[in-house]
mmCIF file of C-alpha atoms and ligand atoms in Angstrom:
data_model
loop_
_atom_site.group_PDB
_atom_site.id
_atom_site.type_symbol
_atom_site.label_atom_id
_atom_site.label_comp_id
_atom_site.label_asym_id
_atom_site.label_seq_id
_atom_site.Cartn_x
_atom_site.Cartn_y
_atom_site.Cartn_z
ATOM 1 C CA MET A 22 -0.117 0.193 -0.001
ATOM 2 C CA LYS A 23 0.725 3.578 -0.832
ATOM 3 C CA ILE A 24 -0.001 6.843 0.525
ATOM 4 C CA LYS A 25 -0.842 9.844 -1.620
ATOM 5 C CA THR A 26 -1.797 13.192 -0.952
ATOM 6 C CA LEU A 27 -4.019 13.551 -3.975
ATOM 7 C CA THR A 28 -4.470 16.620 -6.006
ATOM 8 C CA GLN A 29 -6.546 18.054 -8.632
ATOM 9 C CA ASP A 30 -5.462 15.232 -10.882
ATOM 10 C CA ASP A 31 -6.486 12.944 -8.843
ATOM 11 C CA TYR A 32 -10.863 13.868 -9.428
ATOM 12 C CA ASP A 33 -12.166 11.338 -11.235
ATOM 13 C CA ILE A 34 -10.340 8.447 -9.514
ATOM 14 C CA ILE A 35 -11.609 9.802 -6.520
ATOM 15 C CA ILE A 36 -15.123 10.444 -7.157
ATOM 16 C CA ASP A 37 -14.680 6.447 -8.681
ATOM 17 C CA LEU A 38 -14.328 5.636 -5.419
ATOM 18 C CA TRP A 39 -16.636 7.421 -3.593
ATOM 19 C CA LYS A 40 -19.430 5.911 -6.211
ATOM 20 C CA ARG A 41 -18.443 2.272 -5.411
ATOM 21 C CA ALA A 42 -17.974 2.529 -2.271
ATOM 22 C CA GLY A 43 -21.508 4.101 -1.774
ATOM 23 C CA LEU A 44 -21.182 7.574 -0.763
ATOM 24 C CA SER A 45 -23.927 9.519 -1.289
ATOM 25 C CA TYR A 46 -21.889 11.812 -4.173
ATOM 26 C CA ARG A 47 -23.773 15.345 -5.138
ATOM 27 C CA PRO A 48 -22.599 16.076 -8.715
ATOM 28 C CA ASN A 49 -23.541 19.096 -8.713
ATOM 29 C CA GLY A 50 -22.992 20.514 -5.600
ATOM 30 C CA ARG A 51 -20.236 20.292 -3.047
ATOM 31 C CA ASP A 52 -18.102 16.657 -5.380
ATOM 32 C CA SER A 53 -18.463 19.518 -9.102
ATOM 33 C CA ARG A 54 -15.387 18.870 -10.867
ATOM 34 C CA ASN A 55 -15.020 22.844 -9.464
ATOM 35 C CA GLU A 56 -16.060 22.246 -5.882
ATOM 36 C CA VAL A 57 -13.478 19.751 -5.094
ATOM 37 C CA CYS A 58 -10.608 21.237 -7.209
ATOM 38 C CA ARG A 59 -11.626 24.008 -5.202
ATOM 39 C CA GLN A 60 -11.596 21.934 -1.575
ATOM 40 C CA ILE A 61 -8.166 20.562 -2.812
ATOM 41 C CA LYS A 62 -6.486 24.181 -3.564
ATOM 42 C CA GLU A 63 -7.593 24.913 0.414
ATOM 43 C CA SER A 64 -4.399 25.289 2.522
ATOM 44 C CA ASN A 65 -6.888 23.772 5.406
ATOM 45 C CA VAL A 66 -7.944 20.680 3.111
ATOM 46 C CA LEU A 67 -6.230 17.521 2.601
ATOM 47 C CA PHE A 68 -7.522 14.590 0.991
ATOM 48 C CA ILE A 69 -5.383 11.246 0.629
ATOM 49 C CA GLY A 70 -5.228 8.298 -0.720
ATOM 50 C CA VAL A 71 -3.902 5.067 -0.508
ATOM 51 C CA PHE A 72 -2.760 2.887 -3.686
ATOM 52 C CA GLU A 73 -2.024 -0.307 -4.367
ATOM 53 C CA ASN A 74 -0.465 -1.849 -8.058
ATOM 54 C CA ASN A 75 -1.173 2.532 -8.589
ATOM 55 C CA VAL A 76 -5.159 2.185 -8.247
ATOM 56 C CA LEU A 77 -6.557 4.106 -5.388
ATOM 57 C CA ILE A 78 -8.028 1.784 -2.872
ATOM 58 C CA GLY A 79 -9.136 3.945 -0.142
ATOM 59 C CA VAL A 80 -9.752 7.954 0.105
ATOM 60 C CA VAL A 81 -10.314 10.184 3.147
ATOM 61 C CA VAL A 82 -10.373 13.691 3.271
ATOM 62 C CA GLY A 83 -9.083 16.083 6.555
ATOM 63 C CA SER A 84 -10.275 19.212 7.557
ATOM 64 C CA ASP A 85 -9.380 22.223 9.548
ATOM 65 C CA ASP A 86 -11.610 24.641 10.705
ATOM 66 C CA GLY A 87 -8.954 26.388 13.019
ATOM 67 C CA ARG A 88 -10.556 24.840 16.482
ATOM 68 C CA LYS A 89 -11.098 21.139 15.219
ATOM 69 C CA GLY A 90 -10.085 18.839 12.390
ATOM 70 C CA TRP A 91 -12.621 16.844 10.743
ATOM 71 C CA ILE A 92 -12.238 13.550 8.521
ATOM 72 C CA ASN A 93 -14.604 13.476 6.253
ATOM 73 C CA ARG A 94 -15.401 11.505 2.653
ATOM 74 C CA LEU A 95 -14.123 8.071 3.777
ATOM 75 C CA ALA A 96 -13.912 5.278 1.962
ATOM 76 C CA VAL A 97 -12.912 2.055 0.778
ATOM 77 C CA GLU A 98 -13.049 -0.463 -2.560
ATOM 78 C CA PRO A 99 -15.413 -3.043 -1.559
ATOM 79 C CA ARG A 100 -13.189 -5.972 -2.610
ATOM 80 C CA HIS A 101 -10.195 -4.406 -0.101
ATOM 81 C CA ARG A 102 -12.455 -4.079 2.797
ATOM 82 C CA ARG A 103 -11.682 -5.546 6.978
ATOM 83 C CA LYS A 104 -7.653 -5.296 5.953
ATOM 84 C CA GLY A 105 -6.957 -2.154 7.423
ATOM 85 C CA VAL A 106 -7.054 0.379 5.008
ATOM 86 C CA ALA A 107 -9.421 2.947 7.031
ATOM 87 C CA GLN A 108 -7.704 3.041 10.060
ATOM 88 C CA PHE A 109 -4.612 3.797 8.023
ATOM 89 C CA LEU A 110 -6.066 6.340 7.140
ATOM 90 C CA ILE A 111 -7.619 7.935 9.871
ATOM 91 C CA ASN A 112 -4.536 7.500 11.321
ATOM 92 C CA ALA A 113 -2.329 9.359 8.406
ATOM 93 C CA VAL A 114 -4.758 12.041 8.520
ATOM 94 C CA GLU A 115 -4.786 12.083 12.252
ATOM 95 C CA ASN A 116 -0.857 12.653 12.002
ATOM 96 C CA ALA A 117 -1.687 16.475 8.876
ATOM 97 C CA LEU A 118 -4.388 17.427 11.618
ATOM 98 C CA ARG A 119 -2.446 17.301 15.059
ATOM 99 C CA LYS A 120 0.641 18.814 13.295
ATOM 100 C CA ARG A 121 -1.611 20.956 12.461
ATOM 101 C CA GLY A 122 -1.497 21.760 16.028
ATOM 102 C CA ARG A 123 -5.365 20.225 16.227
ATOM 103 C CA LYS A 124 -6.227 18.566 19.557
ATOM 104 C CA ILE A 125 -9.853 17.780 18.991
ATOM 105 C CA ILE A 126 -10.473 15.310 15.937
ATOM 106 C CA CYS A 127 -13.772 14.467 14.736
ATOM 107 C CA THR A 128 -16.198 13.357 12.327
ATOM 108 C CA LEU A 129 -20.118 13.036 11.766
ATOM 109 C CA ILE A 130 -21.669 9.341 10.891
ATOM 110 C CA GLU A 131 -25.218 8.739 10.156
ATOM 111 C CA ASP A 132 -26.995 6.817 12.882
ATOM 112 C CA TRP A 133 -26.857 3.953 10.354
ATOM 113 C CA ASN A 134 -23.852 3.777 9.530
ATOM 114 C CA GLU A 135 -22.804 1.127 12.085
ATOM 115 C CA ASN A 136 -19.353 -0.496 10.486
ATOM 116 C CA SER A 137 -17.946 3.374 10.349
ATOM 117 C CA LEU A 138 -19.572 3.754 14.150
ATOM 118 C CA LYS A 139 -17.264 0.337 14.904
ATOM 119 C CA LEU A 140 -14.251 1.380 13.007
ATOM 120 C CA PHE A 141 -14.547 5.313 15.019
ATOM 121 C CA GLU A 142 -14.783 3.374 18.334
ATOM 122 C CA LYS A 143 -11.926 1.192 17.718
ATOM 123 C CA CYS A 144 -10.602 3.962 16.978
ATOM 124 C CA ASN A 145 -10.779 5.363 20.201
ATOM 125 C CA TYR A 146 -13.537 8.074 19.555
ATOM 126 C CA VAL A 147 -15.929 8.874 22.021
ATOM 127 C CA LEU A 148 -19.110 8.595 20.355
ATOM 128 C CA HIS A 149 -21.584 12.036 21.431
ATOM 129 C CA ARG A 150 -25.597 10.721 21.731
ATOM 130 C CA ASP A 151 -26.373 14.369 23.175
ATOM 131 C CA ILE A 152 -25.603 16.288 20.399
ATOM 132 C CA PHE A 153 -27.999 16.981 16.811
ATOM 133 C CA TYR A 154 -26.677 17.646 13.892
ATOM 134 C CA LEU A 155 -28.254 20.977 12.042
ATOM 135 C CA SER A 156 -26.946 22.728 8.388
ATOM 136 C CA LYS A 157 -28.093 25.527 6.459
ATOM 137 C CA ARG A 158 -28.491 24.842 3.005
ATOM 138 C CA GLU A 159 -28.357 27.338 0.165
ATOM 139 C CA ASN A 160 -30.073 24.374 -2.101
ATOM 140 C CA GLU A 161 -31.047 20.702 -2.192
ATOM 141 C CA GLY A 162 -28.371 19.989 -4.560
ATOM 142 C CA VAL A 163 -25.011 21.634 -2.543
HETATM 143 C C1 COA B 314 -16.341 1.840 6.870
HETATM 144 C C2 COA B 314 -15.284 1.533 5.644
HETATM 145 C C3 COA B 314 -14.700 2.886 5.235
HETATM 146 C C4 COA B 314 -14.181 0.783 6.928
HETATM 147 O O1 COA B 314 -13.241 0.305 5.789
HETATM 148 P P1 COA B 314 -11.993 -0.274 5.944
HETATM 149 O O2 COA B 314 -11.287 -0.491 5.432
HETATM 150 O O3 COA B 314 -13.049 -2.028 5.653
HETATM 151 O O4 COA B 314 -11.820 -0.482 7.724
HETATM 152 P P2 COA B 314 -10.934 -1.587 8.530
HETATM 153 O O5 COA B 314 -10.590 -2.637 7.963
HETATM 154 O O6 COA B 314 -9.593 -0.287 8.711
HETATM 155 O O7 COA B 314 -11.324 -1.635 9.624
HETATM 156 C C5 COA B 314 -11.139 -1.579 10.837
HETATM 157 C C6 COA B 314 -12.577 -1.915 12.059
HETATM 158 O O8 COA B 314 -13.583 -1.079 11.267
HETATM 159 C C7 COA B 314 -14.842 -1.987 12.210
HETATM 160 N N1 COA B 314 -15.756 -2.330 10.771
HETATM 161 C C8 COA B 314 -15.094 -1.786 9.238
HETATM 162 N N2 COA B 314 -15.406 -2.604 8.838
HETATM 163 C C9 COA B 314 -16.989 -3.557 9.431
HETATM 164 C C10 COA B 314 -17.372 -4.267 9.140
HETATM 165 N N3 COA B 314 -18.388 -4.428 7.996
HETATM 166 N N4 COA B 314 -18.201 -4.870 9.851
HETATM 167 C C11 COA B 314 -18.393 -4.444 11.419
HETATM 168 N N5 COA B 314 -17.386 -4.113 11.474
HETATM 169 C C12 COA B 314 -16.390 -3.202 10.844
HETATM 170 C C13 COA B 314 -14.004 -3.302 12.828
HETATM 171 O O9 COA B 314 -14.606 -2.832 14.192
HETATM 172 C C14 COA B 314 -12.977 -3.204 12.169
HETATM 173 O O10 COA B 314 -11.983 -4.073 12.862
HETATM 174 P P3 COA B 314 -11.766 -5.426 12.503
HETATM 175 O O11 COA B 314 -11.842 -6.094 11.159
HETATM 176 O O12 COA B 314 -10.551 -5.993 13.149
HETATM 177 O O13 COA B 314 -13.042 -6.306 12.975
HETATM 178 C C15 COA B 314 -15.793 0.832 4.867
HETATM 179 O O14 COA B 314 -16.501 -0.342 4.861
HETATM 180 C C16 COA B 314 -16.643 1.926 3.579
HETATM 181 O O15 COA B 314 -15.633 1.768 2.548
HETATM 182 N N6 COA B 314 -18.011 2.023 3.937
HETATM 183 C C17 COA B 314 -18.659 2.953 2.895
HETATM 184 C C18 COA B 314 -18.118 4.160 3.183
HETATM 185 C C19 COA B 314 -18.671 4.825 4.479
HETATM 186 O O16 COA B 314 -19.587 4.190 5.524
HETATM 187 N N7 COA B 314 -17.159 5.422 4.509
HETATM 188 C C20 COA B 314 -17.502 6.214 6.286
HETATM 189 C C21 COA B 314 -18.500 7.252 6.273
HETATM 190 S S1 COA B 314 -18.492 8.282 7.404
#
């Protein structure tokens, strides 16, 4: 396995992996080419990929809001699951965020996503049952 910071040139393989992994995908919103390439250029955002035989098998997005570090859009190729790829990516993104001085690292997980909950608990994340996620959207597609 080789780990690499992803660039704008990797947009197509990132999207392809998110789709194959079953992550929800907003082609006209935050996952459009323009939007993802803009995010990749942001200095506080890091796209990390894991490759096997030059094929992307895992991806994660880390971001630093200046207060907390966030882990987003984690996905592993279905054929390569349960081999520790996600743990490897979480570890890599945590290290990058810690280097930036972030002492709190968090993630949002949908309540039905038991595998992901188990994964983050295994990585020593604490589940907060007393927090609701609220958002305000310009429109449904963003
Ligand atoms: C969730 C996901 C990223 C896990 O990737 P992975 O590389 O298979 O995870 P790992 O091999 O690092 O698993 C580490 C631990 O997570 C838990 N886990 C992961 N997948 C699991 C599953 N299918 N069932 C039960 N536990 C699971 C286990 O505790 C596992 O440790 P173990 O294998 O020693 O039991 C992957 O299944 C995926 O891409 N799912 C679809 C996208 C998604 O839900 N992303 C998360 C958004 S928050």
